[in-house]
Amino acid sequence: SNKTVTANGDAGIAVTASYYGSALSFPNGGSGGGDDALRITSDDFAMGTGDFTVEVWINPDSLYNYKTIFATRPNNSAHTDGFNMWIDANGATGMYSNAFLTQSANGAIVADQWTHVVAERYNGTLTTYVNGVAAAVQLSNTQNYTRTVASVGLLADANQESFTGQMQDLRVYKGVAKYKGGFDVPKPFNPVGIATWREVPDNTGNNFATLNPVGSGLLDLDGDNNTSATYSNGNLSVVLDDN
């Protein structure tokens, strides 16, 4: 279907390192509010009463009450025809419509840390997943979501509850419950510029198995049956010692 996309404020692609590479940046939120948002108008965002999935990586630079990740809810008045995914000052996350639909425990979200968050409705059960684990569940959700404006970083029709930080790899599925239960969150392969807290000492670029470099199988140039070799850590070079 036809879509109309608008960007508010200074929302844009960040060139700083993120979980996979570049990310959408929202610099003007926080306790003072802001107007950074990406808004898309399409009938596709009217989820009706059926299944849907919204997933995204988020990296908030601070925690305040409240911040919107993704919303079809137009403003912070009572609405039953739209919803929003949110985080709060305690690091909780969940979904809200005319009331809290799902609400995780405090500490699920941490500032300056990449976290994968999902909102999913499957056969009337609404679930918020954090890093692949079900963090909050509403067993019966039959609300008819008819709003057609989706907003990333703000409520859908007002500069309220603004997110500040970065988001990445936002995906919205209408009519599809993608996960239906806990799942393994994808990890980057040998990432470049990854945040320090995700670094590990060993990966496929700096650690691999080799045969014993001493003894048979090496080229004995001087015929004295005395050869050895030193393998460098993290590449496929070898230094031959034929004394």
PDB file of C-alpha atoms in Angstrom:
ATOM      1  CA  SER A   1       0.000   0.000   0.000  1.00  0.00           C
ATOM      2  CA  ASN A   2       1.004   3.649  -0.344  1.00  0.00           C
ATOM      3  CA  LYS A   3       3.034   5.040   2.534  1.00  0.00           C
ATOM      4  CA  THR A   4       3.884   8.563   3.652  1.00  0.00           C
ATOM      5  CA  VAL A   5       7.083   8.948   5.667  1.00  0.00           C
ATOM      6  CA  THR A   6       8.021  12.085   7.606  1.00  0.00           C
ATOM      7  CA  ALA A   7      10.956  12.838   9.887  1.00  0.00           C
ATOM      8  CA  ASN A   8      10.679  15.261  12.809  1.00  0.00           C
ATOM      9  CA  GLY A   9      13.508  17.159  14.476  1.00  0.00           C
ATOM     10  CA  ASP A  10      17.038  15.812  14.143  1.00  0.00           C
ATOM     11  CA  ALA A  11      16.236  12.115  13.797  1.00  0.00           C
ATOM     12  CA  GLY A  12      18.746  10.634  11.388  1.00  0.00           C
ATOM     13  CA  ILE A  13      21.303   7.928  10.706  1.00  0.00           C
ATOM     14  CA  ALA A  14      24.127   7.918  13.246  1.00  0.00           C
ATOM     15  CA  VAL A  15      27.649   7.240  12.067  1.00  0.00           C
ATOM     16  CA  THR A  16      28.824   6.104  15.508  1.00  0.00           C
ATOM     17  CA  ALA A  17      29.457   2.413  16.151  1.00  0.00           C
ATOM     18  CA  SER A  18      26.393   0.372  17.091  1.00  0.00           C
ATOM     19  CA  TYR A  19      25.337  -3.229  17.393  1.00  0.00           C
ATOM     20  CA  TYR A  20      25.580  -4.044  13.675  1.00  0.00           C
ATOM     21  CA  GLY A  21      26.829  -0.794  12.108  1.00  0.00           C
ATOM     22  CA  SER A  22      24.980   2.516  11.748  1.00  0.00           C
ATOM     23  CA  ALA A  23      21.755   3.274  13.623  1.00  0.00           C
ATOM     24  CA  LEU A  24      18.846   5.701  13.724  1.00  0.00           C
ATOM     25  CA  SER A  25      19.704   8.469  16.188  1.00  0.00           C
ATOM     26  CA  PHE A  26      17.277  10.416  18.406  1.00  0.00           C
ATOM     27  CA  PRO A  27      19.381  13.115  20.123  1.00  0.00           C
ATOM     28  CA  ASN A  28      16.764  15.488  21.541  1.00  0.00           C
ATOM     29  CA  GLY A  29      14.671  13.502  23.987  1.00  0.00           C
ATOM     30  CA  GLY A  30      15.322  12.947  27.683  1.00  0.00           C
ATOM     31  CA  SER A  31      13.711  14.661  30.637  1.00  0.00           C
ATOM     32  CA  GLY A  32      13.169  17.867  28.672  1.00  0.00           C
ATOM     33  CA  GLY A  33      11.286  16.159  25.868  1.00  0.00           C
ATOM     34  CA  GLY A  34      11.979  16.602  22.184  1.00  0.00           C
ATOM     35  CA  ASP A  35      10.602  16.309  18.694  1.00  0.00           C
ATOM     36  CA  ASP A  36      12.808  13.656  17.059  1.00  0.00           C
ATOM     37  CA  ALA A  37      10.682  11.033  15.332  1.00  0.00           C
ATOM     38  CA  LEU A  38      10.158   9.017  12.192  1.00  0.00           C
ATOM     39  CA  ARG A  39       6.459   8.763  11.258  1.00  0.00           C
ATOM     40  CA  ILE A  40       4.906   6.534   8.597  1.00  0.00           C
ATOM     41  CA  THR A  41       1.273   6.671   7.432  1.00  0.00           C
ATOM     42  CA  SER A  42      -0.133   3.434   6.007  1.00  0.00           C
ATOM     43  CA  ASP A  43      -3.157   1.175   6.397  1.00  0.00           C
ATOM     44  CA  ASP A  44      -0.634  -1.566   7.124  1.00  0.00           C
ATOM     45  CA  PHE A  45      -0.271  -0.249  10.668  1.00  0.00           C
ATOM     46  CA  ALA A  46      -3.950  -0.833  11.476  1.00  0.00           C
ATOM     47  CA  MET A  47      -3.331  -4.215  13.132  1.00  0.00           C
ATOM     48  CA  GLY A  48      -7.020  -4.919  13.789  1.00  0.00           C
ATOM     49  CA  THR A  49      -7.596  -7.766  16.241  1.00  0.00           C
ATOM     50  CA  GLY A  50      -5.126 -10.154  14.636  1.00  0.00           C
ATOM     51  CA  ASP A  51      -1.562 -11.242  15.190  1.00  0.00           C
ATOM     52  CA  PHE A  52       1.343  -8.817  14.843  1.00  0.00           C
ATOM     53  CA  THR A  53       4.999  -8.423  15.786  1.00  0.00           C
ATOM     54  CA  VAL A  54       7.129  -5.324  16.337  1.00  0.00           C
ATOM     55  CA  GLU A  55      10.821  -5.816  17.073  1.00  0.00           C
ATOM     56  CA  VAL A  56      13.777  -3.462  17.366  1.00  0.00           C
ATOM     57  CA  TRP A  57      17.224  -2.996  18.905  1.00  0.00           C
ATOM     58  CA  ILE A  58      17.335   0.015  21.243  1.00  0.00           C
ATOM     59  CA  ASN A  59      20.193   1.823  22.968  1.00  0.00           C
ATOM     60  CA  PRO A  60      18.764   4.601  25.190  1.00  0.00           C
ATOM     61  CA  ASP A  61      21.304   7.119  26.400  1.00  0.00           C
ATOM     62  CA  SER A  62      19.245   7.757  29.548  1.00  0.00           C
ATOM     63  CA  LEU A  63      16.104   6.539  31.310  1.00  0.00           C
ATOM     64  CA  TYR A  64      13.111   8.796  32.037  1.00  0.00           C
ATOM     65  CA  ASN A  65       9.330   8.424  32.441  1.00  0.00           C
ATOM     66  CA  TYR A  66       8.231   7.684  29.746  1.00  0.00           C
ATOM     67  CA  LYS A  67       9.945   7.090  26.415  1.00  0.00           C
ATOM     68  CA  THR A  68       8.240   5.784  23.302  1.00  0.00           C
ATOM     69  CA  ILE A  69       9.997   3.186  21.177  1.00  0.00           C
ATOM     70  CA  PHE A  70       7.205   2.581  18.623  1.00  0.00           C
ATOM     71  CA  ALA A  71       3.619   3.812  18.654  1.00  0.00           C
ATOM     72  CA  THR A  72       0.337   3.927  16.817  1.00  0.00           C
ATOM     73  CA  ARG A  73      -1.219   5.568  19.903  1.00  0.00           C
ATOM     74  CA  PRO A  74      -1.619   9.260  18.952  1.00  0.00           C
ATOM     75  CA  ASN A  75      -1.008  11.016  22.300  1.00  0.00           C
ATOM     76  CA  ASN A  76      -0.949  10.398  26.037  1.00  0.00           C
ATOM     77  CA  SER A  77      -4.720  10.614  26.439  1.00  0.00           C
ATOM     78  CA  ALA A  78      -6.843   7.467  26.737  1.00  0.00           C
ATOM     79  CA  HIS A  79      -6.988   5.566  23.435  1.00  0.00           C
ATOM     80  CA  THR A  80      -8.001   1.982  22.772  1.00  0.00           C
ATOM     81  CA  ASP A  81      -7.404   2.032  19.002  1.00  0.00           C
ATOM     82  CA  GLY A  82      -3.615   2.326  19.137  1.00  0.00           C
ATOM     83  CA  PHE A  83      -0.696   1.214  21.315  1.00  0.00           C
ATOM     84  CA  ASN A  84       2.861   2.147  22.131  1.00  0.00           C
ATOM     85  CA  MET A  85       5.991   0.330  23.219  1.00  0.00           C
ATOM     86  CA  TRP A  86       7.690   2.239  26.048  1.00  0.00           C
ATOM     87  CA  ILE A  87      10.528   2.300  28.552  1.00  0.00           C
ATOM     88  CA  ASP A  88      10.550   4.126  31.895  1.00  0.00           C
ATOM     89  CA  ALA A  89      12.953   5.585  34.450  1.00  0.00           C
ATOM     90  CA  ASN A  90      13.278   2.242  36.256  1.00  0.00           C
ATOM     91  CA  GLY A  91      14.363   0.378  33.130  1.00  0.00           C
ATOM     92  CA  ALA A  92      11.026  -1.373  32.724  1.00  0.00           C
ATOM     93  CA  THR A  93       9.446  -1.844  29.300  1.00  0.00           C
ATOM     94  CA  GLY A  94       6.122  -2.936  27.892  1.00  0.00           C
ATOM     95  CA  MET A  95       3.033  -1.890  25.963  1.00  0.00           C
ATOM     96  CA  TYR A  96       0.371   0.704  26.708  1.00  0.00           C
ATOM     97  CA  SER A  97      -2.973   1.601  25.156  1.00  0.00           C
ATOM     98  CA  ASN A  98      -5.678   2.988  27.432  1.00  0.00           C
ATOM     99  CA  ALA A  99      -3.856   1.234  30.278  1.00  0.00           C
ATOM    100  CA  PHE A 100      -0.697  -0.778  30.828  1.00  0.00           C
ATOM    101  CA  LEU A 101      -1.058  -3.905  28.726  1.00  0.00           C
ATOM    102  CA  THR A 102       2.303  -5.506  29.525  1.00  0.00           C
ATOM    103  CA  GLN A 103       4.908  -4.283  31.989  1.00  0.00           C
ATOM    104  CA  SER A 104       8.273  -5.934  32.630  1.00  0.00           C
ATOM    105  CA  ALA A 105      10.202  -5.935  35.874  1.00  0.00           C
ATOM    106  CA  ASN A 106      12.470  -2.976  36.584  1.00  0.00           C
ATOM    107  CA  GLY A 107      15.956  -3.194  35.143  1.00  0.00           C
ATOM    108  CA  ALA A 108      15.016  -4.944  31.912  1.00  0.00           C
ATOM    109  CA  ILE A 109      16.444  -1.995  29.969  1.00  0.00           C
ATOM    110  CA  VAL A 110      19.811  -0.410  30.767  1.00  0.00           C
ATOM    111  CA  ALA A 111      21.039   2.959  29.514  1.00  0.00           C
ATOM    112  CA  ASP A 112      23.946   2.923  27.030  1.00  0.00           C
ATOM    113  CA  GLN A 113      23.424  -0.747  26.265  1.00  0.00           C
ATOM    114  CA  TRP A 114      21.917  -2.418  23.191  1.00  0.00           C
ATOM    115  CA  THR A 115      18.795  -4.458  23.979  1.00  0.00           C
ATOM    116  CA  HIS A 116      16.438  -6.352  21.681  1.00  0.00           C
ATOM    117  CA  VAL A 117      12.750  -5.653  22.435  1.00  0.00           C
ATOM    118  CA  VAL A 118       9.659  -7.298  20.916  1.00  0.00           C
ATOM    119  CA  ALA A 119       5.922  -6.648  21.175  1.00  0.00           C
ATOM    120  CA  GLU A 120       3.900  -9.569  19.834  1.00  0.00           C
ATOM    121  CA  ARG A 121       0.259 -10.619  19.794  1.00  0.00           C
ATOM    122  CA  TYR A 122      -0.390 -14.286  19.052  1.00  0.00           C
ATOM    123  CA  ASN A 123      -3.910 -15.733  19.226  1.00  0.00           C
ATOM    124  CA  GLY A 124      -4.954 -12.950  21.599  1.00  0.00           C
ATOM    125  CA  THR A 125      -1.936 -13.236  23.914  1.00  0.00           C
ATOM    126  CA  LEU A 126       0.199 -10.113  24.080  1.00  0.00           C
ATOM    127  CA  THR A 127       3.868 -10.632  25.029  1.00  0.00           C
ATOM    128  CA  THR A 128       6.831  -8.326  25.527  1.00  0.00           C
ATOM    129  CA  TYR A 129      10.182 -10.060  24.968  1.00  0.00           C
ATOM    130  CA  VAL A 130      13.510  -8.641  26.130  1.00  0.00           C
ATOM    131  CA  ASN A 131      16.582 -10.252  24.543  1.00  0.00           C
ATOM    132  CA  GLY A 132      14.459 -13.233  23.538  1.00  0.00           C
ATOM    133  CA  VAL A 133      12.914 -13.859  26.977  1.00  0.00           C
ATOM    134  CA  ALA A 134       9.228 -13.261  27.737  1.00  0.00           C
ATOM    135  CA  ALA A 135       9.337 -10.322  30.165  1.00  0.00           C
ATOM    136  CA  ALA A 136       5.590  -9.578  30.458  1.00  0.00           C
ATOM    137  CA  VAL A 137       2.383 -11.228  29.208  1.00  0.00           C
ATOM    138  CA  GLN A 138      -1.260 -10.243  28.858  1.00  0.00           C
ATOM    139  CA  LEU A 139      -3.243 -13.437  28.304  1.00  0.00           C
ATOM    140  CA  SER A 140      -6.298 -11.867  26.677  1.00  0.00           C
ATOM    141  CA  ASN A 141      -5.886  -8.909  24.350  1.00  0.00           C
ATOM    142  CA  THR A 142      -8.734  -8.391  21.879  1.00  0.00           C
ATOM    143  CA  GLN A 143      -8.406  -4.654  21.264  1.00  0.00           C
ATOM    144  CA  ASN A 144      -9.018  -3.483  17.710  1.00  0.00           C
ATOM    145  CA  TYR A 145      -6.032  -1.360  16.704  1.00  0.00           C
ATOM    146  CA  THR A 146      -7.203   0.824  13.798  1.00  0.00           C
ATOM    147  CA  ARG A 147      -4.716   3.706  13.820  1.00  0.00           C
ATOM    148  CA  THR A 148      -2.785   4.115  10.563  1.00  0.00           C
ATOM    149  CA  VAL A 149       0.072   6.414  11.648  1.00  0.00           C
ATOM    150  CA  ALA A 150       3.117   4.683  13.121  1.00  0.00           C
ATOM    151  CA  SER A 151       5.769   6.673  14.921  1.00  0.00           C
ATOM    152  CA  VAL A 152       9.294   5.759  15.984  1.00  0.00           C
ATOM    153  CA  GLY A 153      10.668   7.736  18.920  1.00  0.00           C
ATOM    154  CA  LEU A 154       7.487   9.680  19.787  1.00  0.00           C
ATOM    155  CA  LEU A 155       3.757   9.144  20.117  1.00  0.00           C
ATOM    156  CA  ALA A 156       2.069   9.067  16.732  1.00  0.00           C
ATOM    157  CA  ASP A 157       0.446  12.510  16.656  1.00  0.00           C
ATOM    158  CA  ALA A 158       2.099  14.547  19.406  1.00  0.00           C
ATOM    159  CA  ASN A 159       5.605  15.508  20.560  1.00  0.00           C
ATOM    160  CA  GLN A 160       5.207  13.528  23.768  1.00  0.00           C
ATOM    161  CA  GLU A 161       7.171  10.758  25.513  1.00  0.00           C
ATOM    162  CA  SER A 162      10.242  11.247  23.343  1.00  0.00           C
ATOM    163  CA  PHE A 163      12.985   8.642  23.104  1.00  0.00           C
ATOM    164  CA  THR A 164      16.634   9.656  23.261  1.00  0.00           C
ATOM    165  CA  GLY A 165      19.403   7.377  22.058  1.00  0.00           C
ATOM    166  CA  GLN A 166      19.675   5.002  19.105  1.00  0.00           C
ATOM    167  CA  MET A 167      17.509   2.360  17.454  1.00  0.00           C
ATOM    168  CA  GLN A 168      18.343  -0.231  14.856  1.00  0.00           C
ATOM    169  CA  ASP A 169      16.727  -2.925  12.714  1.00  0.00           C
ATOM    170  CA  LEU A 170      13.076  -2.035  13.406  1.00  0.00           C
ATOM    171  CA  ARG A 171      10.694  -4.589  11.893  1.00  0.00           C
ATOM    172  CA  VAL A 172       6.876  -4.567  11.906  1.00  0.00           C
ATOM    173  CA  TYR A 173       4.817  -7.603  10.869  1.00  0.00           C
ATOM    174  CA  LYS A 174       1.060  -7.368  10.396  1.00  0.00           C
ATOM    175  CA  GLY A 175      -0.851 -10.634  10.670  1.00  0.00           C
ATOM    176  CA  VAL A 176       2.280 -12.498  11.751  1.00  0.00           C
ATOM    177  CA  ALA A 177       3.383 -13.651  15.195  1.00  0.00           C
ATOM    178  CA  LYS A 178       7.056 -14.209  14.422  1.00  0.00           C
ATOM    179  CA  TYR A 179       8.238 -15.822  17.645  1.00  0.00           C
ATOM    180  CA  LYS A 180       5.342 -17.377  19.608  1.00  0.00           C
ATOM    181  CA  GLY A 181       7.769 -18.068  22.469  1.00  0.00           C
ATOM    182  CA  GLY A 182      11.314 -17.478  23.671  1.00  0.00           C
ATOM    183  CA  PHE A 183      14.064 -17.300  21.072  1.00  0.00           C
ATOM    184  CA  ASP A 184      17.800 -16.798  20.596  1.00  0.00           C
ATOM    185  CA  VAL A 185      18.612 -13.206  19.698  1.00  0.00           C
ATOM    186  CA  PRO A 186      20.862 -12.936  16.619  1.00  0.00           C
ATOM    187  CA  LYS A 187      24.435 -11.904  17.378  1.00  0.00           C
ATOM    188  CA  PRO A 188      26.765 -10.084  14.980  1.00  0.00           C
ATOM    189  CA  PHE A 189      29.593 -12.057  13.340  1.00  0.00           C
ATOM    190  CA  ASN A 190      33.037 -10.613  14.062  1.00  0.00           C
ATOM    191  CA  PRO A 191      31.564  -7.105  14.493  1.00  0.00           C
ATOM    192  CA  VAL A 192      33.656  -4.009  13.895  1.00  0.00           C
ATOM    193  CA  GLY A 193      33.422  -1.142  16.364  1.00  0.00           C
ATOM    194  CA  ILE A 194      31.194  -3.086  18.747  1.00  0.00           C
ATOM    195  CA  ALA A 195      30.509  -1.595  22.154  1.00  0.00           C
ATOM    196  CA  THR A 196      33.148  -2.563  24.727  1.00  0.00           C
ATOM    197  CA  TRP A 197      30.705  -4.337  27.045  1.00  0.00           C
ATOM    198  CA  ARG A 198      29.926  -6.869  24.266  1.00  0.00           C
ATOM    199  CA  GLU A 199      33.542  -7.664  23.423  1.00  0.00           C
ATOM    200  CA  VAL A 200      34.828 -11.176  24.085  1.00  0.00           C
ATOM    201  CA  PRO A 201      38.487 -12.251  24.121  1.00  0.00           C
ATOM    202  CA  ASP A 202      38.024 -15.104  21.635  1.00  0.00           C
ATOM    203  CA  ASN A 203      36.259 -15.165  18.283  1.00  0.00           C
ATOM    204  CA  THR A 204      36.774 -16.710  14.868  1.00  0.00           C
ATOM    205  CA  GLY A 205      39.169 -13.924  13.940  1.00  0.00           C
ATOM    206  CA  ASN A 206      41.713 -14.461  16.717  1.00  0.00           C
ATOM    207  CA  ASN A 207      41.414 -18.053  17.880  1.00  0.00           C
ATOM    208  CA  PHE A 208      41.483 -21.303  15.888  1.00  0.00           C
ATOM    209  CA  ALA A 209      42.809 -24.876  16.221  1.00  0.00           C
ATOM    210  CA  THR A 210      46.036 -25.975  14.505  1.00  0.00           C
ATOM    211  CA  LEU A 211      48.118 -29.144  14.318  1.00  0.00           C
ATOM    212  CA  ASN A 212      51.159 -29.481  16.553  1.00  0.00           C
ATOM    213  CA  PRO A 213      53.748 -27.305  14.744  1.00  0.00           C
ATOM    214  CA  VAL A 214      56.758 -29.271  16.053  1.00  0.00           C
ATOM    215  CA  GLY A 215      58.069 -32.429  14.408  1.00  0.00           C
ATOM    216  CA  SER A 216      57.058 -34.279  11.258  1.00  0.00           C
ATOM    217  CA  GLY A 217      55.306 -32.593   8.389  1.00  0.00           C
ATOM    218  CA  LEU A 218      57.498 -29.471   8.295  1.00  0.00           C
ATOM    219  CA  LEU A 219      59.986 -28.807   5.535  1.00  0.00           C
ATOM    220  CA  ASP A 220      63.490 -29.853   6.730  1.00  0.00           C
ATOM    221  CA  LEU A 221      65.715 -27.662   4.592  1.00  0.00           C
ATOM    222  CA  ASP A 222      69.120 -28.642   6.072  1.00  0.00           C
ATOM    223  CA  GLY A 223      68.437 -32.368   6.539  1.00  0.00           C
ATOM    224  CA  ASP A 224      69.156 -32.523  10.282  1.00  0.00           C
ATOM    225  CA  ASN A 225      65.608 -33.598  11.269  1.00  0.00           C
ATOM    226  CA  ASN A 226      65.376 -30.603  13.589  1.00  0.00           C
ATOM    227  CA  THR A 227      62.526 -28.310  12.605  1.00  0.00           C
ATOM    228  CA  SER A 228      59.949 -26.285  14.481  1.00  0.00           C
ATOM    229  CA  ALA A 229      57.490 -23.514  13.713  1.00  0.00           C
ATOM    230  CA  THR A 230      55.599 -20.784  15.509  1.00  0.00           C
ATOM    231  CA  TYR A 231      52.029 -19.970  14.547  1.00  0.00           C
ATOM    232  CA  SER A 232      50.866 -16.378  14.992  1.00  0.00           C
ATOM    233  CA  ASN A 233      47.643 -15.851  16.949  1.00  0.00           C
ATOM    234  CA  GLY A 234      44.791 -14.660  14.756  1.00  0.00           C
ATOM    235  CA  ASN A 235      46.011 -15.303  11.194  1.00  0.00           C
ATOM    236  CA  LEU A 236      47.225 -18.111   8.963  1.00  0.00           C
ATOM    237  CA  SER A 237      50.955 -17.320   8.847  1.00  0.00           C
ATOM    238  CA  VAL A 238      53.717 -19.547  10.182  1.00  0.00           C
ATOM    239  CA  VAL A 239      57.406 -18.836  10.885  1.00  0.00           C
ATOM    240  CA  LEU A 240      59.697 -21.814  10.155  1.00  0.00           C
ATOM    241  CA  ASP A 241      62.708 -22.474  12.401  1.00  0.00           C
ATOM    242  CA  ASP A 242      64.993 -24.952  10.632  1.00  0.00           C
ATOM    243  CA  ASN A 243      68.161 -25.060  12.749  1.00  0.00           C
TER     244      ASN A 243
END
